[in-house]
CSV table of C-alpha atoms and ligand atoms in Angstrom, one decimal:
chain,number,residue,atom,x,y,z
A,6,MET,CA,-7.3,30.9,16.8
A,7,THR,CA,-7.6,29.7,20.4
A,8,SER,CA,-4.5,29.5,22.6
A,9,LEU,CA,-2.2,26.5,22.3
A,10,PRO,CA,-1.7,25.2,25.8
A,11,ASP,CA,1.6,23.5,26.6
A,12,LEU,CA,2.6,23.0,22.9
A,13,THR,CA,6.2,23.7,21.8
A,14,GLU,CA,7.0,25.4,18.5
A,15,LEU,CA,8.0,22.1,17.0
A,16,GLN,CA,4.7,20.5,18.2
A,17,ILE,CA,2.7,23.2,16.7
A,18,ARG,CA,4.4,22.6,13.3
A,19,ARG,CA,4.3,18.8,13.6
A,20,TYR,CA,0.6,18.7,14.4
A,21,ALA,CA,-0.5,21.7,12.3
A,22,ARG,CA,-3.0,19.7,10.2
A,23,HIS,CA,-4.7,18.5,13.4
A,24,ILE,CA,-4.6,21.9,15.2
A,25,VAL,CA,-6.3,23.6,12.3
A,26,LEU,CA,-9.3,21.3,12.6
A,27,ALA,CA,-11.9,23.1,14.7
A,28,GLU,CA,-12.8,19.8,16.4
A,29,VAL,CA,-9.1,19.3,17.6
A,30,GLY,CA,-7.4,22.6,17.9
A,31,GLY,CA,-4.5,23.2,20.3
A,32,VAL,CA,-6.6,22.0,23.3
A,33,GLY,CA,-7.4,18.7,21.5
A,34,GLN,CA,-3.8,18.2,20.4
A,35,ALA,CA,-2.6,18.7,24.0
A,36,ARG,CA,-5.2,16.1,25.1
A,37,LEU,CA,-3.8,13.7,22.5
A,38,ILE,CA,-0.3,14.3,23.9
A,39,ALA,CA,-1.5,13.6,27.4
A,40,ALA,CA,-3.4,10.5,26.4
A,41,ARG,CA,-2.2,6.9,27.3
A,42,VAL,CA,-3.4,4.2,24.9
A,43,LEU,CA,-2.7,0.4,25.1
A,44,VAL,CA,-2.6,-1.5,21.8
A,45,VAL,CA,-2.9,-5.2,22.2
A,46,GLY,CA,-1.2,-7.0,19.4
A,47,ALA,CA,1.6,-5.6,17.1
A,48,GLY,CA,0.2,-7.5,14.1
A,49,GLY,CA,-2.0,-6.7,11.1
A,50,LEU,CA,-4.3,-4.3,13.0
A,51,GLY,CA,-1.7,-3.0,15.4
A,52,ALA,CA,0.7,-2.0,12.6
A,53,PRO,CA,-1.4,0.9,11.1
A,54,LEU,CA,-3.1,1.6,14.4
A,55,LEU,CA,0.2,2.1,16.3
A,56,GLN,CA,1.7,4.2,13.5
A,57,TYR,CA,-1.2,6.5,13.2
A,58,LEU,CA,-1.5,7.0,16.9
A,59,ALA,CA,2.3,7.7,17.2
A,60,ALA,CA,2.0,10.2,14.2
A,61,ALA,CA,-0.9,11.8,15.9
A,62,GLY,CA,1.2,12.5,19.0
A,63,VAL,CA,-0.6,10.2,21.5
A,64,GLY,CA,1.9,10.7,24.3
A,65,THR,CA,2.1,7.2,25.8
A,66,LEU,CA,1.6,4.1,23.7
A,67,GLY,CA,1.8,0.7,25.2
A,68,VAL,CA,2.2,-2.4,23.0
A,69,VAL,CA,1.4,-5.9,24.2
A,70,ASP,CA,2.7,-8.8,22.2
A,71,ASP,CA,4.7,-11.9,22.9
A,72,ASP,CA,5.5,-12.9,19.3
A,73,ASN,CA,8.6,-12.5,17.2
A,74,VAL,CA,8.4,-11.2,13.7
A,75,ASP,CA,8.0,-14.0,11.1
A,76,LEU,CA,8.4,-13.9,7.4
A,77,SER,CA,4.7,-14.7,6.9
A,78,ASN,CA,3.7,-11.6,8.9
A,79,LEU,CA,5.2,-9.1,6.5
A,80,GLN,CA,2.4,-9.4,3.9
A,81,ARG,CA,0.2,-7.2,6.2
A,82,GLN,CA,2.1,-6.2,9.4
A,83,ILE,CA,3.6,-3.1,7.8
A,84,ILE,CA,5.3,-1.8,10.9
A,85,HIS,CA,7.8,-4.6,10.7
A,86,ARG,CA,10.6,-4.9,8.1
A,87,THR,CA,12.3,-7.9,6.5
A,88,ALA,CA,15.4,-7.1,8.7
A,89,ASP,CA,13.2,-7.5,11.8
A,90,ILE,CA,12.5,-11.2,11.3
A,91,GLY,CA,13.2,-13.1,14.5
A,92,THR,CA,13.1,-10.0,16.8
A,93,ALA,CA,10.3,-9.4,19.3
A,94,LYS,CA,7.4,-7.6,17.7
A,95,VAL,CA,7.2,-5.1,20.5
A,96,GLU,CA,10.8,-4.1,20.0
A,97,SER,CA,10.4,-3.9,16.2
A,98,ALA,CA,7.3,-1.7,16.7
A,99,LYS,CA,9.1,0.4,19.3
A,100,ARG,CA,11.9,1.1,16.9
A,101,ALA,CA,9.5,2.0,14.1
A,102,LEU,CA,7.4,4.3,16.3
A,103,GLY,CA,10.5,6.1,17.5
A,104,ASP,CA,11.4,6.8,13.9
A,105,ILE,CA,8.0,8.2,13.2
A,106,ASN,CA,7.7,10.4,16.3
A,107,PRO,CA,10.4,10.5,19.0
A,108,GLU,CA,8.2,12.5,21.3
A,109,VAL,CA,6.0,9.5,21.9
A,110,ARG,CA,6.8,7.3,24.9
A,111,VAL,CA,6.5,3.7,23.8
A,112,ARG,CA,6.2,1.0,26.5
A,113,ALA,CA,6.9,-2.5,25.2
A,114,HIS,CA,5.0,-5.3,27.1
A,115,SER,CA,6.6,-8.4,25.8
A,116,GLU,CA,4.1,-10.9,27.3
A,117,ARG,CA,1.0,-12.7,26.4
A,118,LEU,CA,-2.2,-11.1,27.7
A,119,ALA,CA,-3.9,-13.5,30.1
A,120,ALA,CA,-6.4,-13.5,33.0
A,121,GLY,CA,-3.5,-13.2,35.4
A,122,ASN,CA,-2.0,-10.0,34.0
A,123,VAL,CA,-4.8,-8.2,32.0
A,124,GLU,CA,-5.8,-5.8,34.8
A,125,ARG,CA,-2.2,-4.9,35.6
A,126,LEU,CA,-1.5,-4.3,31.8
A,127,ILE,CA,-4.5,-2.0,31.2
A,128,ALA,CA,-4.5,-0.2,34.6
A,129,ASP,CA,-2.1,2.6,33.5
A,130,TYR,CA,-4.0,3.4,30.3
A,131,ASP,CA,-7.0,5.5,29.4
A,132,ILE,CA,-8.1,3.6,26.3
A,133,VAL,CA,-7.4,0.1,25.1
A,134,ALA,CA,-7.4,-0.9,21.4
A,135,ASP,CA,-7.7,-4.6,20.7
A,136,GLY,CA,-5.9,-5.8,17.6
A,137,SER,CA,-5.5,-9.4,18.8
A,138,ASP,CA,-6.2,-12.4,16.7
A,139,ASN,CA,-8.1,-14.6,19.2
A,140,PHE,CA,-11.4,-14.8,21.1
A,141,THR,CA,-9.8,-15.5,24.5
A,142,THR,CA,-8.0,-12.2,24.4
A,143,ARG,CA,-11.0,-10.4,23.1
A,144,TYR,CA,-13.2,-11.6,25.9
A,145,LEU,CA,-10.6,-11.0,28.6
A,146,LEU,CA,-10.2,-7.4,27.4
A,147,ASN,CA,-14.0,-6.9,27.3
A,148,ASP,CA,-14.5,-8.0,30.9
A,149,ALA,CA,-11.4,-6.3,32.3
A,150,CYS,CA,-12.1,-3.0,30.5
A,151,TYR,CA,-15.6,-3.1,31.9
A,152,ARG,CA,-14.3,-3.7,35.5
A,153,LEU,CA,-11.6,-1.0,35.3
A,154,LYS,CA,-13.8,1.5,33.3
A,155,LYS,CA,-11.6,1.7,30.3
A,156,VAL,CA,-12.8,2.5,26.8
A,157,LEU,CA,-12.2,-0.5,24.5
A,158,VAL,CA,-12.0,-0.1,20.7
A,159,SER,CA,-12.1,-3.6,19.3
A,160,ALA,CA,-11.6,-4.8,15.7
A,161,ALA,CA,-11.3,-8.2,14.0
A,162,ILE,CA,-10.4,-9.3,10.5
A,163,LEU,CA,-10.6,-12.6,8.5
A,164,ARG,CA,-10.4,-13.3,4.8
A,165,PHE,CA,-12.0,-10.2,3.2
A,166,ASP,CA,-14.2,-9.2,6.1
A,167,GLY,CA,-13.6,-6.9,9.0
A,168,GLN,CA,-15.6,-5.5,11.9
A,169,ILE,CA,-15.1,-2.9,14.6
A,170,SER,CA,-17.0,-1.5,17.6
A,171,THR,CA,-16.3,0.5,20.7
A,172,TYR,CA,-17.3,-0.8,24.2
A,173,LYS,CA,-17.8,1.4,27.2
A,174,ALA,CA,-20.6,-0.5,28.9
A,175,TRP,CA,-19.8,1.0,32.3
A,176,GLN,CA,-21.2,4.2,31.1
A,177,GLY,CA,-24.7,2.7,31.4
A,178,PRO,CA,-27.8,2.4,29.2
A,179,GLY,CA,-27.1,2.6,25.5
A,180,HIS,CA,-23.6,1.2,25.9
A,181,PRO,CA,-23.5,-2.6,25.3
A,182,CYS,CA,-20.4,-4.8,25.6
A,183,LEU,CA,-19.1,-7.6,23.5
A,184,ARG,CA,-21.0,-10.2,25.6
A,185,CYS,CA,-24.2,-8.3,24.8
A,186,ILE,CA,-23.7,-9.5,21.2
A,187,PHE,CA,-22.1,-12.9,21.8
A,188,PRO,CA,-22.5,-13.9,25.5
A,189,ALA,CA,-19.7,-16.5,25.3
A,190,ALA,CA,-16.6,-16.8,23.2
A,191,PRO,CA,-16.9,-19.5,20.5
A,192,SER,CA,-14.4,-22.3,20.9
A,193,GLU,CA,-11.1,-21.4,19.2
A,194,ASP,CA,-11.5,-24.3,16.7
A,195,ALA,CA,-15.1,-23.2,15.7
A,196,VAL,CA,-13.8,-20.2,13.8
A,197,PRO,CA,-10.8,-20.5,11.5
A,198,SER,CA,-7.8,-18.2,12.2
A,199,CYS,CA,-6.1,-16.0,9.6
A,200,ALA,CA,-3.3,-18.6,9.4
A,201,GLN,CA,-5.9,-21.2,8.4
A,202,ALA,CA,-8.3,-19.1,6.3
A,203,GLY,CA,-6.2,-16.3,5.1
A,204,VAL,CA,-6.6,-12.5,5.2
A,205,LEU,CA,-6.2,-9.7,2.7
A,206,GLY,CA,-3.2,-7.6,3.7
A,207,ALA,CA,-4.8,-4.2,3.0
A,208,LEU,CA,-7.9,-5.2,5.0
A,209,ALA,CA,-5.8,-5.0,8.1
A,210,GLY,CA,-4.9,-1.4,7.0
A,211,THR,CA,-8.5,-0.5,6.6
A,212,LEU,CA,-9.7,-1.8,10.0
A,213,GLY,CA,-6.5,-0.7,11.8
A,214,SER,CA,-6.9,2.8,10.4
A,215,LEU,CA,-10.6,2.9,11.5
A,216,GLN,CA,-9.5,1.9,15.0
A,217,ALA,CA,-7.0,4.7,15.0
A,218,SER,CA,-9.8,7.2,14.1
A,219,GLU,CA,-12.1,5.9,16.7
A,220,VAL,CA,-9.4,6.0,19.4
A,221,VAL,CA,-8.6,9.6,18.6
A,222,LYS,CA,-12.3,10.4,18.6
A,223,GLU,CA,-12.7,8.8,22.0
A,224,ILE,CA,-9.7,10.8,23.4
A,225,LEU,CA,-11.1,14.0,22.1
A,226,GLY,CA,-14.8,13.3,22.7
A,227,ILE,CA,-15.7,14.3,19.2
A,228,GLY,CA,-18.1,12.9,16.6
A,229,ARG,CA,-20.4,9.9,17.0
A,230,SER,CA,-18.9,7.0,19.0
A,231,LEU,CA,-19.1,3.5,17.7
A,232,SER,CA,-20.5,2.4,21.1
A,233,GLY,CA,-23.8,0.6,20.5
A,234,ARG,CA,-22.9,-0.1,16.8
A,235,LEU,CA,-21.0,-2.8,15.0
A,236,LEU,CA,-19.5,-1.5,11.8
A,237,MET,CA,-18.8,-4.2,9.2
A,238,TYR,CA,-16.6,-3.9,6.1
A,239,ASP,CA,-16.6,-6.3,3.1
A,240,ALA,CA,-13.6,-5.7,1.0
A,241,LEU,CA,-14.8,-8.0,-1.9
A,242,SER,CA,-18.0,-6.0,-2.4
A,243,ALA,CA,-16.5,-2.7,-1.2
A,244,THR,CA,-19.4,-2.1,1.2
A,245,PHE,CA,-19.8,-1.0,4.8
A,246,ASP,CA,-22.7,-2.2,6.9
A,247,GLU,CA,-23.8,-1.2,10.3
A,248,MET,CA,-25.7,-3.1,13.0
A,249,ALA,CA,-27.2,-1.6,16.1
A,250,ILE,CA,-26.2,-3.5,19.3
A,251,ALA,CA,-28.6,-3.4,22.3
A,252,LYS,CA,-27.5,-3.8,25.9
A,253,ARG,CA,-28.7,-7.1,27.2
A,254,ALA,CA,-30.4,-7.0,30.6
A,255,ASP,CA,-29.0,-10.5,31.2
A,256,CYS,CA,-25.5,-9.8,29.9
A,257,PRO,CA,-23.0,-11.9,32.0
A,258,THR,CA,-20.6,-8.9,32.1
A,259,CYS,CA,-22.5,-5.6,32.1
A,260,GLY,CA,-26.1,-6.8,32.8
A,261,ALA,CA,-26.3,-5.4,36.3
A,262,ALA,CA,-25.1,-2.0,35.2
B,22,ZN,ZN1,-22.7,-6.6,28.1
């Protein structure tokens, strides 16, 4: 076995099932511990995503959300408990993540991500994972992550369908961004929300878990990135589909790259 840099005895035991993986090892685990990931949204996607990243030992986890826990969230947002109703989601999530892994530093950002704060919020992190529920946030993150050269792992769910991709268009040819697929955000009333159209609770678990896997892969630099591909999951038919995404020369965000 290779040496285990900077890992304590307790860390070697806690992360033993990672360390034994040839693709992770002690070096990879140390990299996870040194990583800083910002999760936008402590909702359906953020719940499994945050819990798996904390369990994996990702050393610094930021959580952005300005909502309080509501009774109607509990059907899918499994990081929150009934007793948390009425408390800020970032505080509820911070408590849950501390219970899972006290070694993780959780930074609660109790604010709504907007044009005026997006760059400040993402600046301190290496990777951003978007688990938000609206197009405004999704496009703000796409553009800001491109400008600040952050890897963005973005997922979305509605009804029984989910999709996920990774954007790092600043890395050049072969790496498209969200605007290479859809140049402009649809108006918010053109697409129904989960509140209007519904969403299968466990679907959030599937997509949020996929996001966690992709974030870990990006931190470690292992496997095949989802950059350049859109992965789609249909829970009703139990099928995955994949679409290749090309970089657009006239993309309003990354076209000049
Ligand atoms: Zn683009």
